[in-house]
Amino acid sequence: MAQEAGITFTASRRGFLGGTALAAIGATLGSATPLSGGIPQAHAQAGGTAAPAQPKGPQYLKFPGKSDRLVVLGEKPLVAETPESLLDDDTTPIEKFYIRNNGQIPEETKDPDAWKIAIDGEVNKKIEITLGELKSKYKAVTRRMVLECGGNGRAGFSPPARGNQWTNGGAGCAEWTGVALADVLKDVGLKPSAKYTAHYAADLHLSGDASKPSLSRGVRIEKALDPFTMIVWAMNGQPLPNIHGGPVRLIVPGWAGSASQKWLTRITIRDREHDGPGMTEFSYRTAIKPMIPGDKGDPKNFRILESMPVRSIITNPANGAKLAAGTKELKLRGASWAGDLTVKQVDISTDFGASWQRAKLEKPKNKYDWQRWTATLKLPSDGYFEIWTRATDSKGAMQPHQSGFWNPQGYGGNAMHRIAVLVG
Ligand SMILES: Nc1nc2c(c(=O)[nH]1)N[C@H]1C(S)=C(S)[C@@H](COP(=O)(O)O)O[C@H]1N2
Ligand SMILES: [Mo]
């Protein structure tokens, strides 16, 4: 646990808000809350229908090597997110790092260095290289970079969008060790026709059908040649765990996490945009011409989501924290990041956005690292407070109060994060 903020927490980490109320407060603005005039469901459904089932509390993950405080969003495939308060470390420990699978989790390989990766397509020299050769042939680098699911923030959409209901916890920032994909691509030689990558992996489709990849995404060749796009085999100095794509995966920082293929077996260079599972229709795409929320949408009006939007989170205290009566000062910690960009500013509000105070923002260790921030708040009295955070990226885009630009699968949701604390 990171260092306490110099205040006394008198309650358990779940704080004063019990299961249902805590779930209802939502992690981003825009979700229904007890305070925003949301109509309680029982009232909304009056008129003879049976009372709706109480929303059940979060289901916690049980997985070897993983914190039991990760929240399961789906079991088949296995998807689990990290509550914001667990992202309080400068480098996200493996045990706290979110999990996102689309298919079946492959069995762990017994001989990592014998793992083979093929590079083919629009290249001068097709190769098949083992992980062992990759390690010895190229210069290894270590970089701390955010990996973020393309659907992070989806739970903030109204009406709800299809897919895993991530709050802000489909993200983490780890030290990745590997080689620049660009170094390997330079070696095999790209043909002038090289436009796009296509990534393939060893995980079986959920149905078990071996002829269908569970996910196969790709990126424009410019992003593949970004020196920070890497083929990695270690995470926080450990051999890459199987659940995170070990023995070897891609990290395409700043872009939707789905491009960062786990259990990497092949990269095919294509002369056009890739069309594998996860590339077409509404997958990892946002609307070009804004659409009516809840509508079906026309695939022709969609374009691929590349860089992720700006986001900030409060990592300490946790939502629902109880502070001792008379607490006059609260030290906050958080993180912020902005896809391909950097974060220029983080602001905090304790009065529902009426006024804002600037947080102290740290510099990233390297490009694509997150930026940690701190702030000291004055609390005018005891009582219930909400703390809101909003970040602004280096191009001036700021997190909105509410996620807009609705799209069927809910990408680009980056509403401000908020927590509630009770003083006394
Ligand atoms: N082979 C393979 N790679 C994959 C996926 C997958 O299902 N299969 N999921 C992708 C998605 S959607 C995300 S967000 C990240 C999640 O990586 P993690 O589970 O290590 O956090 O992996 C990506 N790479
Ligand atoms: Mo994802």
Coordinates of C-alpha atoms and ligand atoms in Angstrom, one line a residue:
M1 CA 0.0 0.0 0.0
A2 CA 1.3 3.4 -0.8
Q3 CA 2.0 5.9 2.0
E4 CA -1.0 7.3 3.8
A5 CA -1.9 10.8 3.0
G6 CA -1.4 12.2 6.6
I7 CA -5.0 11.8 7.5
T8 CA -6.8 9.2 9.5
F9 CA -9.0 6.7 7.7
T10 CA -11.4 5.4 10.3
A11 CA -13.2 2.9 8.2
S12 CA -12.4 -0.1 6.1
R13 CA -11.3 0.5 2.5
R14 CA -14.9 0.0 1.4
G15 CA -15.7 3.1 3.4
F16 CA -19.1 4.5 4.2
L17 CA -20.9 3.6 1.0
G18 CA -22.2 0.1 1.1
G19 CA -22.3 -2.2 -1.9
T20 CA -25.3 -0.8 -3.7
A21 CA -24.7 2.8 -3.0
L22 CA -21.1 2.5 -4.0
A23 CA -22.0 0.8 -7.2
A24 CA -24.5 3.5 -7.9
I25 CA -22.2 6.4 -7.5
G26 CA -20.5 5.3 -10.7
A27 CA -16.9 5.9 -11.5
T28 CA -17.4 8.6 -14.0
L29 CA -19.8 11.5 -14.2
G30 CA -22.8 10.8 -16.3
S31 CA -23.8 7.6 -14.6
A32 CA -26.9 7.8 -12.5
T33 CA -26.1 8.7 -8.9
P34 CA -28.2 9.3 -5.8
L35 CA -27.4 13.0 -6.2
S36 CA -27.9 13.7 -9.9
G37 CA -31.7 13.4 -10.0
G38 CA -31.6 9.9 -11.3
I39 CA -35.0 8.2 -10.7
P40 CA -34.7 5.2 -8.5
Q41 CA -35.5 2.1 -10.5
A42 CA -38.4 1.0 -8.3
H43 CA -40.2 4.3 -9.1
A44 CA -39.3 4.2 -12.8
Q45 CA -40.8 0.8 -13.1
A46 CA -44.0 1.4 -11.1
G47 CA -47.1 0.1 -12.7
G48 CA -47.5 -3.5 -11.8
T49 CA -44.1 -4.9 -12.9
A50 CA -42.1 -6.9 -10.4
A51 CA -39.5 -4.9 -8.5
P52 CA -36.2 -5.1 -10.3
A53 CA -33.5 -7.2 -8.9
Q54 CA -31.1 -5.3 -6.6
P55 CA -27.9 -4.6 -8.5
K56 CA -25.4 -7.0 -7.1
G57 CA -22.1 -5.8 -5.7
P58 CA -18.8 -6.2 -7.5
Q59 CA -17.5 -9.7 -8.1
Y60 CA -13.9 -10.0 -7.1
L61 CA -11.3 -11.9 -9.1
K62 CA -9.8 -15.2 -8.0
F63 CA -6.8 -15.9 -10.2
P64 CA -3.3 -17.1 -9.3
G65 CA -0.9 -14.1 -8.9
K66 CA -3.7 -11.6 -9.0
S67 CA -5.1 -9.3 -6.4
D68 CA -8.5 -10.4 -5.1
R69 CA -9.6 -6.7 -5.3
L70 CA -9.7 -6.8 -9.1
V71 CA -13.3 -6.6 -10.3
V72 CA -14.5 -9.3 -12.8
L73 CA -16.4 -7.8 -15.7
G74 CA -16.8 -11.0 -17.6
E75 CA -15.9 -14.7 -17.0
K76 CA -16.0 -16.0 -20.6
P77 CA -13.8 -14.6 -21.8
L78 CA -12.1 -13.5 -18.6
V79 CA -12.0 -9.8 -18.1
A80 CA -11.2 -8.0 -14.9
E81 CA -10.6 -4.3 -14.1
T82 CA -8.5 -2.5 -11.5
P83 CA -10.4 -0.2 -9.2
E84 CA -8.8 3.3 -9.4
S85 CA -7.6 3.2 -5.9
L86 CA -5.4 0.2 -6.8
L87 CA -3.6 2.2 -9.4
D88 CA -1.8 4.2 -6.7
D89 CA 1.7 2.8 -7.4
D90 CA 4.0 4.7 -9.8
T91 CA 4.4 1.4 -11.7
T92 CA 1.4 -0.9 -11.7
P93 CA 2.4 -4.2 -10.1
I94 CA 1.5 -7.3 -12.1
E95 CA -0.9 -8.5 -9.5
K96 CA -3.0 -5.3 -9.9
F97 CA -2.8 -5.1 -13.7
Y98 CA -6.2 -5.4 -15.5
I99 CA -6.9 -8.5 -17.6
R100 CA -8.7 -8.5 -21.0
N101 CA -9.2 -11.6 -23.1
N102 CA -11.3 -12.1 -26.1
G103 CA -10.9 -15.8 -26.5
Q104 CA -9.6 -18.8 -24.5
I105 CA -6.5 -18.3 -22.4
P106 CA -3.7 -20.6 -23.9
E107 CA -1.7 -22.9 -21.7
E108 CA 1.6 -21.6 -20.5
T109 CA 4.5 -22.5 -22.7
K110 CA 7.2 -24.7 -21.2
D111 CA 10.0 -23.3 -23.4
P112 CA 9.6 -19.6 -23.8
D113 CA 12.8 -19.1 -25.9
A114 CA 11.6 -21.6 -28.5
W115 CA 8.4 -19.6 -29.1
K116 CA 8.2 -18.6 -32.8
I117 CA 7.1 -15.4 -34.4
A118 CA 6.7 -15.1 -38.2
I119 CA 7.0 -11.8 -40.0
D120 CA 5.6 -12.0 -43.6
G121 CA 3.5 -10.2 -46.1
E122 CA 4.8 -7.0 -47.8
V123 CA 8.4 -7.5 -46.7
N124 CA 11.6 -8.2 -48.7
K125 CA 12.6 -11.2 -46.5
K126 CA 10.0 -13.3 -44.7
I127 CA 11.3 -14.6 -41.4
E128 CA 10.5 -16.9 -38.5
I129 CA 12.4 -15.9 -35.4
T130 CA 12.3 -17.5 -32.0
L131 CA 12.0 -15.5 -28.8
G132 CA 15.5 -16.6 -27.9
E133 CA 16.9 -15.2 -31.2
L134 CA 14.9 -12.0 -30.8
K135 CA 16.5 -11.4 -27.4
S136 CA 20.1 -12.0 -28.6
K137 CA 19.8 -10.3 -32.0
Y138 CA 18.3 -7.0 -31.1
K139 CA 18.9 -4.3 -28.5
A140 CA 16.6 -4.7 -25.6
V141 CA 15.0 -1.6 -24.0
T142 CA 12.8 -1.0 -21.0
R143 CA 10.1 1.6 -21.0
R144 CA 7.3 2.5 -18.6
M145 CA 4.1 2.8 -20.7
V146 CA 0.4 2.8 -20.2
L147 CA -1.6 -0.1 -21.7
E148 CA -5.3 0.9 -21.9
C149 CA -8.3 -1.0 -23.2
G150 CA -10.1 0.7 -26.1
G151 CA -13.3 0.4 -24.1
N152 CA -12.0 2.0 -20.9
G153 CA -14.6 4.4 -19.5
R154 CA -17.4 2.6 -21.4
A155 CA -19.6 2.5 -18.2
G156 CA -20.1 6.3 -18.5
F157 CA -22.2 6.0 -21.6
S158 CA -25.9 6.6 -21.5
P159 CA -27.7 4.6 -22.8
P160 CA -25.3 1.9 -22.0
A161 CA -23.0 0.8 -24.9
R162 CA -22.4 -2.9 -25.7
G163 CA -19.4 -4.5 -24.1
N164 CA -17.5 -4.8 -20.9
Q165 CA -18.6 -2.1 -18.5
W166 CA -15.1 -0.6 -17.7
T167 CA -15.1 2.3 -15.3
N168 CA -11.6 3.7 -15.5
G169 CA -9.7 0.5 -14.5
G170 CA -9.0 -0.9 -18.0
A171 CA -5.6 0.6 -17.8
G172 CA -2.3 0.2 -16.1
C173 CA 1.3 1.4 -16.4
A174 CA 4.1 -1.2 -16.4
E175 CA 7.8 -1.4 -17.3
W176 CA 7.9 -3.3 -20.5
T177 CA 11.2 -4.9 -21.8
G178 CA 11.7 -5.9 -25.3
V179 CA 12.7 -4.7 -28.7
A180 CA 11.4 -2.0 -31.0
L181 CA 9.2 -3.6 -33.7
A182 CA 10.8 -1.0 -36.0
D183 CA 14.2 -2.7 -35.6
V184 CA 12.8 -6.0 -36.7
L185 CA 10.9 -4.5 -39.6
K186 CA 14.0 -2.6 -40.8
D187 CA 15.8 -6.0 -40.9
V188 CA 13.2 -7.8 -42.9
G189 CA 12.8 -4.7 -45.2
L190 CA 9.4 -3.2 -45.8
K191 CA 8.2 -3.0 -49.4
P192 CA 6.9 0.3 -50.7
S193 CA 3.4 -1.3 -50.6
A194 CA 3.6 -1.8 -46.8
K195 CA 0.6 0.0 -45.3
Y196 CA -0.7 -1.8 -42.3
T197 CA 0.1 -4.6 -39.8
A198 CA -2.0 -7.6 -39.0
H199 CA -1.4 -9.3 -35.7
Y200 CA -2.0 -13.0 -34.9
A201 CA -1.7 -15.0 -31.8
A202 CA -2.0 -18.4 -30.1
D203 CA -5.3 -17.9 -28.2
L204 CA -8.2 -19.9 -29.4
H205 CA -11.5 -18.3 -30.3
L206 CA -14.0 -18.6 -27.5
S207 CA -15.9 -21.3 -29.5
G208 CA -12.8 -23.4 -29.7
D209 CA -12.9 -23.2 -33.6
A210 CA -9.2 -23.2 -34.5
S211 CA -9.9 -21.6 -37.9
K212 CA -11.1 -18.4 -36.3
P213 CA -8.7 -16.0 -34.6
S214 CA -10.2 -14.6 -31.4
L215 CA -8.8 -11.2 -32.2
S216 CA -6.6 -9.9 -34.9
R217 CA -5.9 -6.2 -35.1
G218 CA -3.3 -4.1 -36.7
V219 CA -2.0 -0.6 -37.0
R220 CA -0.9 1.9 -39.7
I221 CA 2.7 1.2 -40.6
E222 CA 3.7 4.7 -39.2
K223 CA 2.6 3.5 -35.7
A224 CA 4.3 0.1 -36.2
L225 CA 7.5 2.1 -36.9
D226 CA 7.2 4.3 -33.8
P227 CA 10.3 3.4 -31.7
F228 CA 8.0 2.9 -28.7
T229 CA 6.0 0.2 -30.4
M230 CA 7.6 -3.0 -29.0
I231 CA 7.7 -6.7 -29.0
V232 CA 8.0 -7.4 -25.3
W233 CA 8.9 -10.5 -23.1
A234 CA 9.2 -8.9 -19.6
M235 CA 6.8 -6.9 -17.4
N236 CA 8.2 -5.1 -14.4
G237 CA 11.4 -7.1 -14.7
Q238 CA 9.6 -10.5 -14.6
P239 CA 9.1 -12.8 -17.5
L240 CA 5.9 -11.8 -19.1
P241 CA 3.1 -13.7 -17.3
N242 CA 1.0 -16.0 -19.4
I243 CA -2.2 -14.1 -18.6
H244 CA -0.6 -10.9 -20.0
G245 CA 0.4 -12.7 -23.2
G246 CA 3.6 -14.4 -22.2
P247 CA 6.0 -15.4 -23.4
V248 CA 5.8 -12.6 -25.9
R249 CA 3.4 -9.8 -26.9
L250 CA 3.2 -6.5 -28.7
I251 CA 2.8 -3.2 -26.8
V252 CA 1.4 -0.5 -29.1
P253 CA 1.4 2.4 -26.5
G254 CA -1.2 5.2 -26.6
W255 CA -3.6 3.2 -28.8
A256 CA -6.5 0.9 -28.0
G257 CA -5.0 -2.0 -26.0
S258 CA -6.4 -4.5 -28.5
A259 CA -3.6 -3.6 -30.9
S260 CA -1.2 -5.0 -28.3
Q261 CA -1.5 -8.6 -29.3
K262 CA -0.8 -11.1 -26.6
W263 CA 0.8 -14.6 -27.3
L264 CA 2.1 -13.1 -30.5
T265 CA 2.8 -15.7 -33.3
R266 CA 2.7 -13.7 -36.5
I267 CA 2.8 -10.2 -37.9
T268 CA 1.7 -9.9 -41.5
I269 CA 2.5 -6.7 -43.3
R270 CA -0.4 -5.7 -45.5
D271 CA -0.9 -3.3 -48.4
R272 CA -4.2 -2.1 -47.0
E273 CA -6.1 -1.6 -43.7
H274 CA -6.3 -4.9 -41.9
D275 CA -9.8 -6.6 -41.7
G276 CA -9.4 -9.2 -39.0
P277 CA -11.7 -9.7 -36.1
G278 CA -11.8 -6.5 -34.1
M279 CA -11.1 -4.3 -37.2
T280 CA -14.4 -3.9 -38.9
E281 CA -18.0 -2.5 -38.4
F282 CA -18.2 -0.9 -34.9
S283 CA -15.2 -2.6 -33.3
Y284 CA -12.7 -0.2 -31.9
R285 CA -14.3 2.5 -34.1
T286 CA -16.0 5.8 -33.4
A287 CA -18.6 7.7 -35.4
I288 CA -17.4 10.3 -37.9
K289 CA -20.7 12.2 -38.0
P290 CA -22.1 12.2 -34.4
M291 CA -25.0 9.7 -34.1
I292 CA -28.1 9.7 -32.0
P293 CA -27.4 7.9 -28.7
G294 CA -28.8 4.4 -28.8
D295 CA -29.2 4.3 -32.6
K296 CA -28.1 1.3 -34.6
G297 CA -25.5 3.2 -36.5
D298 CA -24.1 2.9 -40.0
P299 CA -20.7 1.2 -40.3
K300 CA -19.9 3.5 -43.2
N301 CA -19.9 6.4 -40.8
F302 CA -17.2 4.9 -38.6
R303 CA -13.5 5.2 -38.4
I304 CA -10.8 3.3 -36.4
L305 CA -10.0 4.6 -32.9
E306 CA -6.3 5.1 -32.7
S307 CA -4.9 7.3 -29.9
M308 CA -6.9 7.0 -26.7
P309 CA -8.4 10.2 -25.2
V310 CA -7.1 12.1 -22.2
R311 CA -8.0 10.7 -18.7
S312 CA -7.2 11.3 -15.1
I313 CA -8.0 9.3 -12.0
I314 CA -7.9 9.8 -8.3
T315 CA -5.9 6.9 -6.8
N316 CA -5.9 8.0 -3.2
P317 CA -8.1 8.2 -1.2
A318 CA -10.5 5.5 -2.5
N319 CA -14.1 6.2 -3.4
G320 CA -16.1 6.0 -0.2
A321 CA -13.2 6.8 2.2
K322 CA -14.2 8.0 5.7
L323 CA -12.1 10.8 7.2
A324 CA -12.0 11.7 10.9
A325 CA -14.3 14.5 12.0
G326 CA -12.5 17.8 11.9
T327 CA -10.2 16.8 9.0
K328 CA -9.4 20.1 7.3
E329 CA -6.9 19.0 4.8
L330 CA -6.8 16.1 2.3
K331 CA -3.8 15.0 0.3
L332 CA -4.8 13.5 -3.0
R333 CA -2.8 11.4 -5.4
G334 CA -3.7 10.4 -8.9
A335 CA -2.6 9.5 -12.4
S336 CA -3.2 11.0 -15.8
W337 CA -2.4 10.1 -19.4
A338 CA -3.5 11.0 -22.9
G339 CA -2.9 8.3 -25.6
D340 CA -0.2 9.6 -28.0
L341 CA -0.1 13.0 -26.3
T342 CA 1.0 14.2 -22.9
V343 CA -1.1 15.8 -20.1
K344 CA -0.7 19.5 -19.7
Q345 CA -2.8 20.1 -16.7
V346 CA -4.9 18.3 -14.0
D347 CA -7.6 20.2 -12.1
I348 CA -9.6 19.2 -9.0
S349 CA -13.0 20.3 -7.8
T350 CA -14.8 19.7 -4.5
D351 CA -17.9 21.8 -5.5
F352 CA -19.2 19.8 -8.4
G353 CA -17.2 21.7 -10.9
A354 CA -18.1 25.2 -9.9
S355 CA -14.5 26.0 -9.1
W356 CA -11.2 24.2 -9.8
Q357 CA -7.8 23.9 -8.3
R358 CA -4.7 22.9 -10.2
A359 CA -2.9 19.7 -9.2
K360 CA 0.9 19.3 -9.1
L361 CA 1.7 17.3 -12.2
E362 CA 4.8 15.1 -12.6
K363 CA 6.7 14.6 -15.8
P364 CA 6.5 11.2 -17.6
K365 CA 9.6 9.0 -17.3
N366 CA 9.5 8.5 -21.0
K367 CA 7.0 9.0 -23.8
Y368 CA 3.7 7.0 -23.2
D369 CA 4.3 6.8 -19.4
W370 CA 1.5 8.1 -17.3
Q371 CA 1.9 11.3 -15.3
R372 CA 1.3 11.1 -11.6
W373 CA -0.2 14.1 -9.8
T374 CA -0.8 15.3 -6.3
A375 CA -3.0 18.0 -4.7
T376 CA -3.8 19.2 -1.2
L377 CA -7.4 20.1 -0.6
K378 CA -8.8 22.3 2.1
L379 CA -12.1 20.9 3.5
P380 CA -14.4 23.7 4.7
S381 CA -16.4 21.5 7.1
D382 CA -17.3 18.0 8.0
G383 CA -19.8 16.3 5.7
Y384 CA -20.1 14.7 2.3
F385 CA -17.8 15.8 -0.5
E386 CA -17.3 14.7 -4.0
I387 CA -13.9 15.1 -5.5
W388 CA -13.7 15.5 -9.3
T389 CA -10.6 15.4 -11.4
R390 CA -10.2 16.5 -15.0
A391 CA -7.1 16.4 -17.2
T392 CA -6.2 18.5 -20.2
D393 CA -4.0 17.1 -22.9
S394 CA -1.1 18.8 -24.7
K395 CA -3.4 19.9 -27.5
G396 CA -5.9 21.5 -25.1
A397 CA -8.6 18.8 -25.1
M398 CA -10.1 18.4 -21.6
Q399 CA -12.1 15.6 -20.1
P400 CA -15.9 16.4 -20.4
H401 CA -18.4 16.3 -17.5
Q402 CA -20.2 13.5 -19.3
S403 CA -19.2 11.1 -22.0
G404 CA -20.6 12.1 -25.3
F405 CA -20.3 11.1 -28.9
W406 CA -22.1 7.9 -28.2
N407 CA -21.3 4.9 -30.3
P408 CA -22.7 1.4 -30.2
Q409 CA -19.7 -0.2 -28.6
G410 CA -18.8 2.7 -26.4
Y411 CA -15.3 4.0 -27.3
G412 CA -13.8 7.3 -26.3
G413 CA -15.7 7.6 -23.0
N414 CA -13.4 9.8 -20.8
A415 CA -15.7 11.7 -18.5
M416 CA -14.1 13.1 -15.4
H417 CA -13.4 10.7 -12.5
R418 CA -15.0 11.4 -9.2
I419 CA -15.0 9.9 -5.8
A420 CA -17.0 10.6 -2.7
V421 CA -15.5 11.0 0.8
L422 CA -17.3 11.5 4.1
V423 CA -15.7 13.7 6.8
G424 CA -16.9 12.8 10.3
Ligands
LIG1 N1 -4.0 -12.6 -28.5 C1 -4.8 -11.6 -27.9 N2 -4.2 -10.4 -27.6 C2 -4.9 -9.5 -27.0 C3 -6.2 -9.7 -26.6 C4 -6.8 -11.0 -26.8 O1 -7.9 -11.3 -26.5 N3 -6.0 -11.9 -27.5 N4 -6.9 -8.7 -25.9 C5 -6.5 -7.3 -26.3 C6 -7.1 -6.3 -25.5 S1 -8.7 -5.9 -26.0 C7 -6.5 -5.6 -24.5 S2 -7.2 -4.3 -23.8 C8 -5.1 -6.0 -24.1 C9 -5.2 -6.4 -22.6 O2 -4.0 -6.9 -22.1 P1 -3.8 -7.5 -20.7 O3 -4.8 -8.6 -20.5 O4 -2.4 -7.9 -20.5 O5 -4.1 -6.4 -19.7 O6 -4.7 -7.2 -24.8 C10 -5.0 -7.2 -26.1 N5 -4.3 -8.3 -26.8
MO2 MO -9.3 -4.0 -24.9

